[in-house]
């Protein structure tokens, strides 16, 4: 097969994958729903077996569908993974040589934007409970290594704005990867654990009391300390090297 032919097959597979994804969206994304067998999909899209299998590979990579083998098998609607999206974004930003200062500035800006959205809603009850639950988990240090349920991620999810929550979590995971190579929020590693937890409690208590201005001040101060400690640890590491 020539290079041009391979390129044509790839573009055809991308077109088929997009058509199937559009159909999934139109159906309302019914996870577990059988879209069709390999043979029926080949006929429906006028695609060769090779093109369809490449399209399926793309769908599985995107997390939108997967091929179920065996009797009654076929292409089944799947639930896309937010982690896969975050990982792709992380790799792209690393490729673009994102520096720590820019990463931290973006994280701070996004978290404060999330908080300002909560202030506009002024719905204390919908924020108080989730933040308190996050604090209770971290008080035992059991949830410190799960950044998806950290205090900061919880705050972002409370906005009800899925893109902001996704991007905030992406930056938190990138922050962790930059500090210690893991996707965990590194704040308990960079800041004194007791003081870090106390900061979260102080922010929550201000929110619970309806003092949004004070809560935002405490959050901004906490993020400023986190930025300073991250950059200081990075400088220290370079000097040691």
PDB file of C-alpha atoms in Angstrom:
ATOM      1  CA  UNK A   1       0.000   0.000   0.000  1.00  0.00           C
ATOM      2  CA  UNK A   2       1.366   3.429  -0.943  1.00  0.00           C
ATOM      3  CA  UNK A   3       1.756   6.286   1.529  1.00  0.00           C
ATOM      4  CA  UNK A   4      -1.098   8.132  -0.219  1.00  0.00           C
ATOM      5  CA  UNK A   5      -3.345   5.075   0.066  1.00  0.00           C
ATOM      6  CA  UNK A   6      -2.556   4.705   3.780  1.00  0.00           C
ATOM      7  CA  UNK A   7      -3.326   8.377   4.272  1.00  0.00           C
ATOM      8  CA  UNK A   8      -6.619   7.970   2.454  1.00  0.00           C
ATOM      9  CA  UNK A   9      -7.574   4.985   4.615  1.00  0.00           C
ATOM     10  CA  UNK A  10      -6.740   6.943   7.762  1.00  0.00           C
ATOM     11  CA  UNK A  11      -8.904   9.880   6.701  1.00  0.00           C
ATOM     12  CA  UNK A  12     -11.722   7.494   5.805  1.00  0.00           C
ATOM     13  CA  UNK A  13     -11.440   5.849   9.241  1.00  0.00           C
ATOM     14  CA  UNK A  14     -11.556   9.263  10.927  1.00  0.00           C
ATOM     15  CA  UNK A  15     -14.682  10.128   8.931  1.00  0.00           C
ATOM     16  CA  UNK A  16     -16.380   6.868   9.930  1.00  0.00           C
ATOM     17  CA  UNK A  17     -15.406   7.340  13.589  1.00  0.00           C
ATOM     18  CA  UNK A  18     -16.828  10.879  13.557  1.00  0.00           C
ATOM     19  CA  UNK A  19     -20.058   9.658  11.960  1.00  0.00           C
ATOM     20  CA  UNK A  20     -20.463   7.009  14.665  1.00  0.00           C
ATOM     21  CA  UNK A  21     -19.713   9.555  17.409  1.00  0.00           C
ATOM     22  CA  UNK A  22     -22.328  11.920  15.933  1.00  0.00           C
ATOM     23  CA  UNK A  23     -24.840   9.071  16.048  1.00  0.00           C
ATOM     24  CA  UNK A  24     -23.972   8.346  19.691  1.00  0.00           C
ATOM     25  CA  UNK A  25     -24.581  12.006  20.573  1.00  0.00           C
ATOM     26  CA  UNK A  26     -27.914  12.001  18.712  1.00  0.00           C
ATOM     27  CA  UNK A  27     -28.981   8.916  20.669  1.00  0.00           C
ATOM     28  CA  UNK A  28     -28.278  10.744  23.929  1.00  0.00           C
ATOM     29  CA  UNK A  29     -25.084   8.804  24.704  1.00  0.00           C
ATOM     30  CA  UNK A  30     -26.739   5.568  25.920  1.00  0.00           C
ATOM     31  CA  UNK A  31     -23.813   3.770  27.592  1.00  0.00           C
ATOM     32  CA  UNK A  32     -23.997   0.038  26.932  1.00  0.00           C
ATOM     33  CA  UNK A  33     -26.187   0.440  23.834  1.00  0.00           C
ATOM     34  CA  UNK A  34     -25.236  -1.779  20.889  1.00  0.00           C
ATOM     35  CA  UNK A  35     -24.533   0.367  17.825  1.00  0.00           C
ATOM     36  CA  UNK A  36     -24.099  -2.567  15.468  1.00  0.00           C
ATOM     37  CA  UNK A  37     -22.014  -5.573  14.519  1.00  0.00           C
ATOM     38  CA  UNK A  38     -18.795  -5.263  12.556  1.00  0.00           C
ATOM     39  CA  UNK A  39     -20.531  -6.516   9.417  1.00  0.00           C
ATOM     40  CA  UNK A  40     -23.531  -4.180   9.759  1.00  0.00           C
ATOM     41  CA  UNK A  41     -21.306  -1.166  10.394  1.00  0.00           C
ATOM     42  CA  UNK A  42     -19.136  -1.997   7.374  1.00  0.00           C
ATOM     43  CA  UNK A  43     -22.279  -2.083   5.233  1.00  0.00           C
ATOM     44  CA  UNK A  44     -23.786   1.047   6.802  1.00  0.00           C
ATOM     45  CA  UNK A  45     -20.680   3.172   6.254  1.00  0.00           C
ATOM     46  CA  UNK A  46     -19.463   1.511   3.058  1.00  0.00           C
ATOM     47  CA  UNK A  47     -16.145   0.785   4.761  1.00  0.00           C
ATOM     48  CA  UNK A  48     -13.685  -2.066   4.411  1.00  0.00           C
ATOM     49  CA  UNK A  49     -12.883  -4.222   7.437  1.00  0.00           C
ATOM     50  CA  UNK A  50      -9.509  -2.487   7.778  1.00  0.00           C
ATOM     51  CA  UNK A  51     -11.048   0.999   7.711  1.00  0.00           C
ATOM     52  CA  UNK A  52     -13.760   0.052  10.210  1.00  0.00           C
ATOM     53  CA  UNK A  53     -11.273  -1.506  12.608  1.00  0.00           C
ATOM     54  CA  UNK A  54      -9.152   1.634  12.474  1.00  0.00           C
ATOM     55  CA  UNK A  55     -12.286   3.693  13.153  1.00  0.00           C
ATOM     56  CA  UNK A  56     -13.066   1.450  16.130  1.00  0.00           C
ATOM     57  CA  UNK A  57      -9.507   1.918  17.384  1.00  0.00           C
ATOM     58  CA  UNK A  58     -10.061   5.696  17.277  1.00  0.00           C
ATOM     59  CA  UNK A  59     -13.396   5.371  19.092  1.00  0.00           C
ATOM     60  CA  UNK A  60     -11.818   3.224  21.799  1.00  0.00           C
ATOM     61  CA  UNK A  61      -8.970   5.709  22.142  1.00  0.00           C
ATOM     62  CA  UNK A  62     -11.508   8.518  22.598  1.00  0.00           C
ATOM     63  CA  UNK A  63     -13.442   6.365  25.062  1.00  0.00           C
ATOM     64  CA  UNK A  64     -16.701   6.787  23.140  1.00  0.00           C
ATOM     65  CA  UNK A  65     -17.277   3.152  22.141  1.00  0.00           C
ATOM     66  CA  UNK A  66     -15.671  -0.281  22.370  1.00  0.00           C
ATOM     67  CA  UNK A  67     -15.929  -3.500  20.402  1.00  0.00           C
ATOM     68  CA  UNK A  68     -17.477  -6.305  22.428  1.00  0.00           C
ATOM     69  CA  UNK A  69     -16.427  -9.749  21.265  1.00  0.00           C
ATOM     70  CA  UNK A  70     -18.356 -13.005  21.312  1.00  0.00           C
ATOM     71  CA  UNK A  71     -21.997 -13.938  20.657  1.00  0.00           C
ATOM     72  CA  UNK A  72     -24.214 -10.875  20.543  1.00  0.00           C
ATOM     73  CA  UNK A  73     -21.118  -8.699  20.348  1.00  0.00           C
ATOM     74  CA  UNK A  74     -20.526  -5.561  18.367  1.00  0.00           C
ATOM     75  CA  UNK A  75     -19.743  -1.902  18.890  1.00  0.00           C
ATOM     76  CA  UNK A  76     -21.068  -0.741  22.263  1.00  0.00           C
ATOM     77  CA  UNK A  77     -21.387   2.846  23.521  1.00  0.00           C
ATOM     78  CA  UNK A  78     -18.894   3.606  26.277  1.00  0.00           C
ATOM     79  CA  UNK A  79     -18.432   6.434  28.783  1.00  0.00           C
ATOM     80  CA  UNK A  80     -15.429   8.613  27.913  1.00  0.00           C
ATOM     81  CA  UNK A  81     -12.772   8.993  30.588  1.00  0.00           C
ATOM     82  CA  UNK A  82     -11.994  12.476  31.862  1.00  0.00           C
ATOM     83  CA  UNK A  83      -8.535  11.198  32.771  1.00  0.00           C
ATOM     84  CA  UNK A  84      -7.793  10.469  29.103  1.00  0.00           C
ATOM     85  CA  UNK A  85      -8.725  14.033  28.179  1.00  0.00           C
ATOM     86  CA  UNK A  86      -6.616  15.458  30.985  1.00  0.00           C
ATOM     87  CA  UNK A  87      -3.665  13.264  30.016  1.00  0.00           C
ATOM     88  CA  UNK A  88      -3.814  14.395  26.389  1.00  0.00           C
ATOM     89  CA  UNK A  89      -3.984  18.056  27.444  1.00  0.00           C
ATOM     90  CA  UNK A  90      -1.099  17.512  29.847  1.00  0.00           C
ATOM     91  CA  UNK A  91       1.095  15.954  27.167  1.00  0.00           C
ATOM     92  CA  UNK A  92       0.294  18.761  24.725  1.00  0.00           C
ATOM     93  CA  UNK A  93       1.203  21.466  27.250  1.00  0.00           C
ATOM     94  CA  UNK A  94       4.403  19.631  28.171  1.00  0.00           C
ATOM     95  CA  UNK A  95       5.283  19.428  24.479  1.00  0.00           C
ATOM     96  CA  UNK A  96       4.747  23.189  24.297  1.00  0.00           C
ATOM     97  CA  UNK A  97       7.278  23.570  27.138  1.00  0.00           C
ATOM     98  CA  UNK A  98       4.836  24.978  29.675  1.00  0.00           C
ATOM     99  CA  UNK A  99       6.861  26.478  32.529  1.00  0.00           C
ATOM    100  CA  UNK A 100       5.968  26.140  36.199  1.00  0.00           C
ATOM    101  CA  UNK A 101       5.209  29.831  36.704  1.00  0.00           C
ATOM    102  CA  UNK A 102       2.653  29.812  33.864  1.00  0.00           C
ATOM    103  CA  UNK A 103       1.118  26.574  35.121  1.00  0.00           C
ATOM    104  CA  UNK A 104       0.710  27.939  38.633  1.00  0.00           C
ATOM    105  CA  UNK A 105      -0.659  31.266  37.392  1.00  0.00           C
ATOM    106  CA  UNK A 106      -3.262  29.389  35.356  1.00  0.00           C
ATOM    107  CA  UNK A 107      -4.183  27.164  38.294  1.00  0.00           C
ATOM    108  CA  UNK A 108      -4.605  30.134  40.608  1.00  0.00           C
ATOM    109  CA  UNK A 109      -6.641  32.066  38.056  1.00  0.00           C
ATOM    110  CA  UNK A 110      -8.954  29.138  37.363  1.00  0.00           C
ATOM    111  CA  UNK A 111      -9.529  28.354  41.040  1.00  0.00           C
ATOM    112  CA  UNK A 112     -10.362  31.969  41.830  1.00  0.00           C
ATOM    113  CA  UNK A 113     -12.666  32.099  38.809  1.00  0.00           C
ATOM    114  CA  UNK A 114     -14.441  29.022  40.133  1.00  0.00           C
ATOM    115  CA  UNK A 115     -14.796  30.661  43.522  1.00  0.00           C
ATOM    116  CA  UNK A 116     -16.167  33.873  42.003  1.00  0.00           C
ATOM    117  CA  UNK A 117     -18.827  31.816  40.224  1.00  0.00           C
ATOM    118  CA  UNK A 118     -19.851  30.402  43.594  1.00  0.00           C
ATOM    119  CA  UNK A 119     -20.017  33.910  45.053  1.00  0.00           C
ATOM    120  CA  UNK A 120     -22.356  34.992  42.253  1.00  0.00           C
ATOM    121  CA  UNK A 121     -24.662  32.103  43.107  1.00  0.00           C
ATOM    122  CA  UNK A 122     -24.327  32.800  46.850  1.00  0.00           C
ATOM    123  CA  UNK A 123     -25.613  29.294  47.506  1.00  0.00           C
ATOM    124  CA  UNK A 124     -23.851  28.430  50.742  1.00  0.00           C
ATOM    125  CA  UNK A 125     -25.579  25.098  51.283  1.00  0.00           C
ATOM    126  CA  UNK A 126     -24.524  23.564  47.948  1.00  0.00           C
ATOM    127  CA  UNK A 127     -20.871  24.397  48.702  1.00  0.00           C
ATOM    128  CA  UNK A 128     -20.690  23.860  52.460  1.00  0.00           C
ATOM    129  CA  UNK A 129     -21.478  20.133  52.436  1.00  0.00           C
ATOM    130  CA  UNK A 130     -19.066  19.013  49.691  1.00  0.00           C
ATOM    131  CA  UNK A 131     -16.197  21.101  51.098  1.00  0.00           C
ATOM    132  CA  UNK A 132     -16.793  19.753  54.588  1.00  0.00           C
ATOM    133  CA  UNK A 133     -16.782  16.180  53.221  1.00  0.00           C
ATOM    134  CA  UNK A 134     -13.458  16.818  51.446  1.00  0.00           C
ATOM    135  CA  UNK A 135     -11.966  18.212  54.647  1.00  0.00           C
ATOM    136  CA  UNK A 136     -13.144  15.213  56.658  1.00  0.00           C
ATOM    137  CA  UNK A 137     -11.521  12.829  54.181  1.00  0.00           C
ATOM    138  CA  UNK A 138      -8.223  14.679  54.218  1.00  0.00           C
ATOM    139  CA  UNK A 139      -8.251  14.961  58.017  1.00  0.00           C
ATOM    140  CA  UNK A 140      -7.472  11.244  58.090  1.00  0.00           C
ATOM    141  CA  UNK A 141      -4.986  11.794  55.219  1.00  0.00           C
ATOM    142  CA  UNK A 142      -6.810   8.936  53.463  1.00  0.00           C
ATOM    143  CA  UNK A 143      -7.769  11.045  50.468  1.00  0.00           C
ATOM    144  CA  UNK A 144      -4.645  13.163  50.099  1.00  0.00           C
ATOM    145  CA  UNK A 145      -3.344  11.077  47.196  1.00  0.00           C
ATOM    146  CA  UNK A 146      -6.631  11.228  45.284  1.00  0.00           C
ATOM    147  CA  UNK A 147      -6.596  14.674  43.720  1.00  0.00           C
ATOM    148  CA  UNK A 148      -9.956  14.104  42.009  1.00  0.00           C
ATOM    149  CA  UNK A 149     -11.610  14.383  45.441  1.00  0.00           C
ATOM    150  CA  UNK A 150      -9.305  16.986  46.937  1.00  0.00           C
ATOM    151  CA  UNK A 151     -10.527  20.221  48.502  1.00  0.00           C
ATOM    152  CA  UNK A 152      -9.558  22.208  45.406  1.00  0.00           C
ATOM    153  CA  UNK A 153     -11.155  19.815  42.913  1.00  0.00           C
ATOM    154  CA  UNK A 154     -14.295  19.729  45.020  1.00  0.00           C
ATOM    155  CA  UNK A 155     -14.447  23.519  45.006  1.00  0.00           C
ATOM    156  CA  UNK A 156     -14.255  23.527  41.199  1.00  0.00           C
ATOM    157  CA  UNK A 157     -16.975  20.886  40.856  1.00  0.00           C
ATOM    158  CA  UNK A 158     -19.292  22.891  43.124  1.00  0.00           C
ATOM    159  CA  UNK A 159     -19.608  25.480  40.332  1.00  0.00           C
ATOM    160  CA  UNK A 160     -21.536  22.972  38.253  1.00  0.00           C
ATOM    161  CA  UNK A 161     -19.425  24.120  35.302  1.00  0.00           C
ATOM    162  CA  UNK A 162     -17.986  20.928  33.790  1.00  0.00           C
ATOM    163  CA  UNK A 163     -15.315  22.593  31.584  1.00  0.00           C
ATOM    164  CA  UNK A 164     -13.938  24.651  34.478  1.00  0.00           C
ATOM    165  CA  UNK A 165     -13.876  21.590  36.738  1.00  0.00           C
ATOM    166  CA  UNK A 166     -12.115  19.557  34.036  1.00  0.00           C
ATOM    167  CA  UNK A 167      -9.483  22.208  33.308  1.00  0.00           C
ATOM    168  CA  UNK A 168      -8.875  22.867  37.008  1.00  0.00           C
ATOM    169  CA  UNK A 169      -8.340  19.152  37.634  1.00  0.00           C
ATOM    170  CA  UNK A 170      -6.011  18.988  34.613  1.00  0.00           C
ATOM    171  CA  UNK A 171      -3.819  21.763  36.025  1.00  0.00           C
ATOM    172  CA  UNK A 172      -3.817  20.187  39.482  1.00  0.00           C
ATOM    173  CA  UNK A 173      -2.621  16.888  38.028  1.00  0.00           C
ATOM    174  CA  UNK A 174       0.026  18.649  35.917  1.00  0.00           C
ATOM    175  CA  UNK A 175       1.166  20.463  39.064  1.00  0.00           C
ATOM    176  CA  UNK A 176       1.641  17.119  40.780  1.00  0.00           C
ATOM    177  CA  UNK A 177       3.507  15.651  37.808  1.00  0.00           C
ATOM    178  CA  UNK A 178       5.850  18.646  37.763  1.00  0.00           C
ATOM    179  CA  UNK A 179       6.624  18.306  41.485  1.00  0.00           C
ATOM    180  CA  UNK A 180       6.962  14.567  42.062  1.00  0.00           C
ATOM    181  CA  UNK A 181       5.944  12.785  38.886  1.00  0.00           C
ATOM    182  CA  UNK A 182       2.480  11.780  40.158  1.00  0.00           C
ATOM    183  CA  UNK A 183      -0.974  13.107  39.329  1.00  0.00           C
ATOM    184  CA  UNK A 184      -1.679  13.932  42.984  1.00  0.00           C
ATOM    185  CA  UNK A 185      -2.178  17.476  44.181  1.00  0.00           C
ATOM    186  CA  UNK A 186       1.252  18.243  45.733  1.00  0.00           C
ATOM    187  CA  UNK A 187       0.060  20.796  48.269  1.00  0.00           C
ATOM    188  CA  UNK A 188       0.475  18.480  51.276  1.00  0.00           C
ATOM    189  CA  UNK A 189       4.001  17.712  50.090  1.00  0.00           C
ATOM    190  CA  UNK A 190       4.953  21.357  49.583  1.00  0.00           C
ATOM    191  CA  UNK A 191       3.177  22.912  52.568  1.00  0.00           C
ATOM    192  CA  UNK A 192       3.123  21.810  56.176  1.00  0.00           C
ATOM    193  CA  UNK A 193       0.314  19.237  56.296  1.00  0.00           C
ATOM    194  CA  UNK A 194      -1.271  20.696  59.406  1.00  0.00           C
ATOM    195  CA  UNK A 195      -1.147  24.247  58.092  1.00  0.00           C
ATOM    196  CA  UNK A 196      -2.494  23.134  54.712  1.00  0.00           C
ATOM    197  CA  UNK A 197      -5.443  21.403  56.330  1.00  0.00           C
ATOM    198  CA  UNK A 198      -6.011  24.427  58.568  1.00  0.00           C
ATOM    199  CA  UNK A 199      -6.154  26.666  55.478  1.00  0.00           C
ATOM    200  CA  UNK A 200      -8.893  24.491  54.012  1.00  0.00           C
ATOM    201  CA  UNK A 201     -10.845  24.552  57.253  1.00  0.00           C
ATOM    202  CA  UNK A 202     -10.544  28.348  57.423  1.00  0.00           C
ATOM    203  CA  UNK A 203     -11.822  28.727  53.847  1.00  0.00           C
ATOM    204  CA  UNK A 204     -14.724  26.356  54.542  1.00  0.00           C
ATOM    205  CA  UNK A 205     -15.650  28.078  57.783  1.00  0.00           C
ATOM    206  CA  UNK A 206     -15.798  31.468  56.055  1.00  0.00           C
ATOM    207  CA  UNK A 207     -17.997  30.013  53.296  1.00  0.00           C
ATOM    208  CA  UNK A 208     -20.230  28.337  55.879  1.00  0.00           C
ATOM    209  CA  UNK A 209     -20.641  31.680  57.637  1.00  0.00           C
ATOM    210  CA  UNK A 210     -21.551  33.341  54.345  1.00  0.00           C
ATOM    211  CA  UNK A 211     -18.444  35.543  54.398  1.00  0.00           C
ATOM    212  CA  UNK A 212     -17.460  35.027  50.776  1.00  0.00           C
ATOM    213  CA  UNK A 213     -15.001  37.949  50.729  1.00  0.00           C
ATOM    214  CA  UNK A 214     -13.001  36.514  53.616  1.00  0.00           C
ATOM    215  CA  UNK A 215     -13.144  33.011  52.137  1.00  0.00           C
ATOM    216  CA  UNK A 216     -11.776  34.276  48.813  1.00  0.00           C
ATOM    217  CA  UNK A 217      -8.994  36.121  50.619  1.00  0.00           C
ATOM    218  CA  UNK A 218      -7.984  32.940  52.453  1.00  0.00           C
ATOM    219  CA  UNK A 219      -8.100  30.915  49.208  1.00  0.00           C
ATOM    220  CA  UNK A 220      -5.971  33.472  47.353  1.00  0.00           C
ATOM    221  CA  UNK A 221      -3.451  33.554  50.211  1.00  0.00           C
ATOM    222  CA  UNK A 222      -3.289  29.752  50.277  1.00  0.00           C
ATOM    223  CA  UNK A 223      -2.697  29.560  46.511  1.00  0.00           C
ATOM    224  CA  UNK A 224      -0.017  32.262  46.731  1.00  0.00           C
ATOM    225  CA  UNK A 225       1.819  30.232  49.373  1.00  0.00           C
ATOM    226  CA  UNK A 226       1.480  27.105  47.251  1.00  0.00           C
ATOM    227  CA  UNK A 227       2.945  28.902  44.241  1.00  0.00           C
ATOM    228  CA  UNK A 228       5.851  30.293  46.257  1.00  0.00           C
ATOM    229  CA  UNK A 229       6.710  26.903  47.766  1.00  0.00           C
ATOM    230  CA  UNK A 230       6.515  25.184  44.376  1.00  0.00           C
ATOM    231  CA  UNK A 231       8.900  27.639  42.741  1.00  0.00           C
ATOM    232  CA  UNK A 232      11.212  27.585  45.760  1.00  0.00           C
ATOM    233  CA  UNK A 233      11.415  23.781  45.687  1.00  0.00           C
ATOM    234  CA  UNK A 234      12.104  23.907  41.964  1.00  0.00           C
ATOM    235  CA  UNK A 235      14.922  26.414  42.474  1.00  0.00           C
ATOM    236  CA  UNK A 236      16.341  24.295  45.291  1.00  0.00           C
ATOM    237  CA  UNK A 237      16.313  21.223  43.083  1.00  0.00           C
ATOM    238  CA  UNK A 238      18.160  23.029  40.300  1.00  0.00           C
ATOM    239  CA  UNK A 239      20.819  24.240  42.717  1.00  0.00           C
ATOM    240  CA  UNK A 240      21.311  20.728  44.076  1.00  0.00           C
ATOM    241  CA  UNK A 241      21.635  19.374  40.542  1.00  0.00           C
TER     242      UNK A 241
END
